[in-house]
């Protein structure tokens, strides 16, 4: 789906990220990579974080900009978030935005899930998001200028899921983290929001989009289609931009109508 972000080049683009430095975790593939490409198109500096250094290099080449720093590491490592923020500041001088996107799945029914499967997902999605939110937030407070944090949640965190109680719990926790940080940091000019996605066309959702579940899943989505990763990038960049300057503590549901609320 192609969308003109600024159909009139004579007018300023309210979603411009020109000169802003954005950290994206899980930035080497899927939604993270799509968001990174859009941030670059909107004029932002990029700090891509991922565990796989080779994939990060490929992502940087695909984005094709000199304003892209890659930092390889595990988001659940307590020291890594601070290190990534330090590298961002050393390269670009500031941190203006964060996208907490890194995620994994470890599927099992609740009665059969191992403690390791539980902890792996909680550590990446929830603890990792907190560590990066904390490190980036501390830097934004020190900078004494507006900043934006976008946490990635899911329909699973709002309505539950089957076979992924670890994932649903983590994504529900992201909602509470978002609202709490938004209340604490509003006085510093830091907006904290989250995007809750439905089914996005990424490697993580291949099973859901497969023949076994496809028709059932699509029947529950009023728009009758999946979201592309590029489509998913747009609400993320909206919340990073000045166009969302009066929005904080909110969940933006980008799910084709699969889960609705007043």
Coordinates of C-alpha atoms in Angstrom, one line a residue:
X1 CA 0.0 0.0 0.0
X2 CA 1.5 3.3 -1.1
X3 CA 0.7 6.5 0.7
X4 CA 1.9 10.0 0.0
X5 CA 3.0 11.4 3.3
X6 CA 3.3 14.9 2.0
X7 CA 1.2 15.4 -1.2
X8 CA 2.0 19.1 -1.3
X9 CA 5.8 19.6 -1.3
X10 CA 5.3 23.3 -0.7
X11 CA 3.9 22.7 2.8
X12 CA 5.8 21.3 5.8
X13 CA 5.2 17.7 6.6
X14 CA 3.8 17.3 10.1
X15 CA 5.3 13.9 10.4
X16 CA 8.8 15.1 9.6
X17 CA 11.6 13.5 11.7
X18 CA 14.3 15.6 10.3
X19 CA 17.3 15.8 12.6
X20 CA 15.8 13.5 15.2
X21 CA 17.6 10.4 16.4
X22 CA 15.4 7.3 16.8
X23 CA 16.4 4.0 18.4
X24 CA 14.6 1.0 17.1
X25 CA 15.0 -2.4 18.8
X26 CA 14.4 -5.4 16.7
X27 CA 15.3 -3.2 13.8
X28 CA 16.8 -5.7 11.4
X29 CA 13.6 -7.2 10.1
X30 CA 9.8 -7.1 10.0
X31 CA 8.0 -4.1 11.6
X32 CA 11.3 -2.7 13.0
X33 CA 13.0 -2.6 9.6
X34 CA 9.9 -1.1 7.9
X35 CA 9.7 1.6 10.6
X36 CA 13.5 2.3 10.1
X37 CA 13.0 2.8 6.4
X38 CA 10.2 5.2 7.0
X39 CA 12.1 7.1 9.7
X40 CA 14.9 7.5 7.1
X41 CA 12.5 8.7 4.5
X42 CA 11.2 11.3 7.0
X43 CA 14.7 12.6 7.6
X44 CA 15.6 11.0 10.9
X45 CA 18.8 9.5 12.2
X46 CA 18.6 5.8 13.0
X47 CA 20.1 3.6 15.7
X48 CA 19.1 0.0 14.8
X49 CA 19.3 -2.6 17.6
X50 CA 19.2 -6.3 17.1
X51 CA 20.8 -9.5 18.3
X52 CA 22.0 -10.5 14.8
X53 CA 24.9 -8.4 13.6
X54 CA 24.8 -9.8 10.1
X55 CA 21.1 -9.0 9.7
X56 CA 21.8 -5.5 11.0
X57 CA 24.4 -5.0 8.3
X58 CA 21.9 -6.1 5.7
X59 CA 19.3 -3.8 7.1
X60 CA 21.6 -0.8 7.0
X61 CA 22.5 -1.6 3.4
X62 CA 18.7 -1.9 2.5
X63 CA 18.0 1.5 4.2
X64 CA 20.8 3.1 2.2
X65 CA 21.6 6.1 4.4
X66 CA 24.8 7.2 6.1
X67 CA 22.7 8.4 9.1
X68 CA 22.3 4.8 10.4
X69 CA 24.1 3.3 13.3
X70 CA 23.8 -0.4 14.2
X71 CA 24.3 -1.9 17.7
X72 CA 24.2 -5.6 18.2
X73 CA 23.2 -7.1 21.5
X74 CA 20.5 -8.7 23.7
X75 CA 17.8 -6.2 24.8
X76 CA 17.3 -8.1 28.1
X77 CA 20.9 -7.6 29.1
X78 CA 20.8 -4.9 31.8
X79 CA 23.9 -3.2 30.6
X80 CA 23.1 -3.2 26.9
X81 CA 20.4 -0.5 26.8
X82 CA 22.6 2.1 28.4
X83 CA 25.4 1.1 26.0
X84 CA 23.1 1.5 23.0
X85 CA 22.0 4.9 24.2
X86 CA 25.6 6.0 24.8
X87 CA 26.5 4.9 21.2
X88 CA 23.6 6.9 19.9
X89 CA 24.6 10.0 21.7
X90 CA 28.3 9.6 20.7
X91 CA 27.2 9.3 17.0
X92 CA 24.3 11.8 16.7
X93 CA 24.5 13.9 19.9
X94 CA 21.1 13.1 21.3
X95 CA 18.2 10.6 21.6
X96 CA 14.9 11.9 20.5
X97 CA 12.8 8.8 20.1
X98 CA 12.6 5.1 20.9
X99 CA 10.6 2.3 19.4
X100 CA 10.5 -0.8 21.7
X101 CA 9.9 -3.4 19.0
X102 CA 12.1 -6.4 19.8
X103 CA 10.2 -9.6 20.3
X104 CA 10.2 -13.4 20.2
X105 CA 7.7 -16.2 20.5
X106 CA 7.9 -19.5 22.4
X107 CA 4.6 -21.3 21.8
X108 CA 3.0 -23.8 24.3
X109 CA -0.3 -24.2 26.0
X110 CA -0.3 -22.8 29.6
X111 CA -0.3 -26.3 31.3
X112 CA 2.7 -27.4 29.2
X113 CA 4.8 -24.2 29.1
X114 CA 8.2 -24.5 30.7
X115 CA 9.6 -21.8 32.9
X116 CA 12.3 -21.2 30.4
X117 CA 9.7 -20.5 27.6
X118 CA 7.9 -18.2 30.0
X119 CA 11.0 -16.3 31.0
X120 CA 12.5 -15.9 27.5
X121 CA 9.4 -14.1 26.2
X122 CA 8.9 -12.0 29.3
X123 CA 12.6 -11.0 29.4
X124 CA 12.7 -9.8 25.7
X125 CA 9.3 -8.2 25.4
X126 CA 8.7 -6.8 28.9
X127 CA 12.1 -6.5 30.7
X128 CA 13.9 -5.5 27.5
X129 CA 11.3 -2.8 26.8
X130 CA 11.6 -1.5 30.3
X131 CA 15.4 -1.4 30.1
X132 CA 15.4 0.6 26.9
X133 CA 12.5 2.8 28.0
X134 CA 14.5 3.6 31.2
X135 CA 17.8 4.3 29.5
X136 CA 16.3 6.4 26.7
X137 CA 14.0 8.2 29.1
X138 CA 16.9 9.1 31.4
X139 CA 18.8 10.6 28.4
X140 CA 15.7 12.6 27.3
X141 CA 15.3 14.0 30.8
X142 CA 18.9 15.1 30.8
X143 CA 18.5 16.7 27.4
X144 CA 15.6 18.8 28.7
X145 CA 13.8 18.7 25.3
X146 CA 10.7 16.9 24.0
X147 CA 11.0 13.2 23.2
X148 CA 8.8 10.3 22.1
X149 CA 8.7 6.6 23.1
X150 CA 6.6 4.1 21.2
X151 CA 6.1 0.7 22.7
X152 CA 4.8 -2.2 20.5
X153 CA 2.0 -4.2 22.0
X154 CA -0.6 -6.5 20.5
X155 CA -4.2 -7.5 20.4
X156 CA -3.0 -10.4 22.5
X157 CA -2.3 -8.0 25.4
X158 CA -5.9 -6.7 25.3
X159 CA -8.0 -9.8 24.7
X160 CA -5.7 -12.8 25.5
X161 CA -4.4 -15.5 23.2
X162 CA -4.2 -19.3 22.9
X163 CA -0.9 -21.1 23.1
X164 CA 1.1 -18.0 24.0
X165 CA 0.2 -17.0 27.6
X166 CA 3.8 -15.7 27.9
X167 CA 3.4 -13.3 24.9
X168 CA -0.1 -12.2 25.9
X169 CA 1.1 -11.4 29.4
X170 CA 4.1 -9.5 28.2
X171 CA 2.0 -7.4 25.8
X172 CA -0.5 -6.6 28.5
X173 CA 2.4 -5.5 30.7
X174 CA 3.5 -3.2 27.9
X175 CA 0.2 -1.3 28.2
X176 CA 0.7 -0.7 31.9
X177 CA 4.3 0.3 31.3
X178 CA 3.2 2.8 28.7
X179 CA 0.6 4.5 30.8
X180 CA 2.8 4.7 33.9
X181 CA 5.8 6.1 32.1
X182 CA 3.5 8.6 30.3
X183 CA 2.2 9.9 33.7
X184 CA 5.7 10.1 35.2
X185 CA 7.5 11.8 32.3
X186 CA 4.8 14.1 30.9
X187 CA 6.4 17.0 33.0
X188 CA 9.6 16.4 31.1
X189 CA 7.9 16.7 27.7
X190 CA 8.3 13.0 27.0
X191 CA 5.3 11.4 25.2
X192 CA 4.9 7.6 25.8
X193 CA 2.4 5.7 23.7
X194 CA 2.0 2.2 22.3
X195 CA 0.7 0.7 19.1
X196 CA -1.2 -2.6 19.5
X197 CA -1.1 -4.6 16.2
X198 CA -3.2 -7.4 15.0
X199 CA -1.7 -9.7 12.4
X200 CA 1.1 -8.1 10.4
X201 CA 2.8 -9.9 7.6
X202 CA 6.1 -10.8 9.3
X203 CA 8.0 -14.0 10.0
X204 CA 6.5 -14.1 13.5
X205 CA 3.0 -14.5 12.2
X206 CA 3.6 -17.1 9.5
X207 CA 1.7 -19.8 11.4
X208 CA -1.4 -17.6 12.0
X209 CA -1.4 -16.7 8.3
X210 CA -1.0 -20.3 7.2
X211 CA -3.6 -22.5 5.6
X212 CA -4.8 -23.9 9.0
X213 CA -5.8 -20.6 10.6
X214 CA -6.0 -18.2 7.6
X215 CA -9.8 -18.2 6.9
X216 CA -10.8 -18.2 10.6
X217 CA -8.4 -15.3 11.3
X218 CA -9.5 -13.2 8.3
X219 CA -13.2 -13.7 9.1
X220 CA -12.6 -11.9 12.4
X221 CA -10.9 -8.8 10.8
X222 CA -13.5 -6.4 9.3
X223 CA -11.0 -5.1 6.7
X224 CA -10.5 -8.8 5.6
X225 CA -6.7 -8.6 5.2
X226 CA -3.5 -8.6 7.0
X227 CA -1.4 -5.5 7.6
X228 CA 1.8 -5.2 5.7
X229 CA 5.0 -4.2 7.7
X230 CA 5.1 -1.0 5.7
X231 CA 1.6 -0.1 6.7
X232 CA 2.4 -0.9 10.4
X233 CA 5.3 1.5 10.3
X234 CA 3.1 4.5 9.7
X235 CA 1.3 4.7 13.1
X236 CA 4.7 4.2 14.8
X237 CA 6.2 7.2 12.9
X238 CA 3.1 9.3 13.5
X239 CA 3.5 8.8 17.3
X240 CA 7.2 9.7 17.0
X241 CA 6.5 12.9 15.2
X242 CA 5.3 16.3 16.1
X243 CA 1.9 15.4 14.7
X244 CA 1.3 13.5 17.9
X245 CA 2.7 16.2 20.3
X246 CA -0.5 16.2 22.4
X247 CA -0.9 12.5 22.6
X248 CA 0.5 10.5 25.5
X249 CA -0.3 7.4 27.5
X250 CA -2.5 6.0 24.7
X251 CA -2.9 2.7 22.9
X252 CA -3.3 3.0 19.2
X253 CA -4.9 -0.2 17.9
X254 CA -3.8 -0.9 14.3
X255 CA -5.6 -4.2 13.7
X256 CA -8.0 -3.8 10.8
X257 CA -10.9 -3.6 13.3
X258 CA -10.2 -7.0 14.9
X259 CA -10.3 -5.6 18.4
X260 CA -12.4 -2.5 18.9
X261 CA -13.0 -0.2 21.9
X262 CA -14.9 3.0 22.6

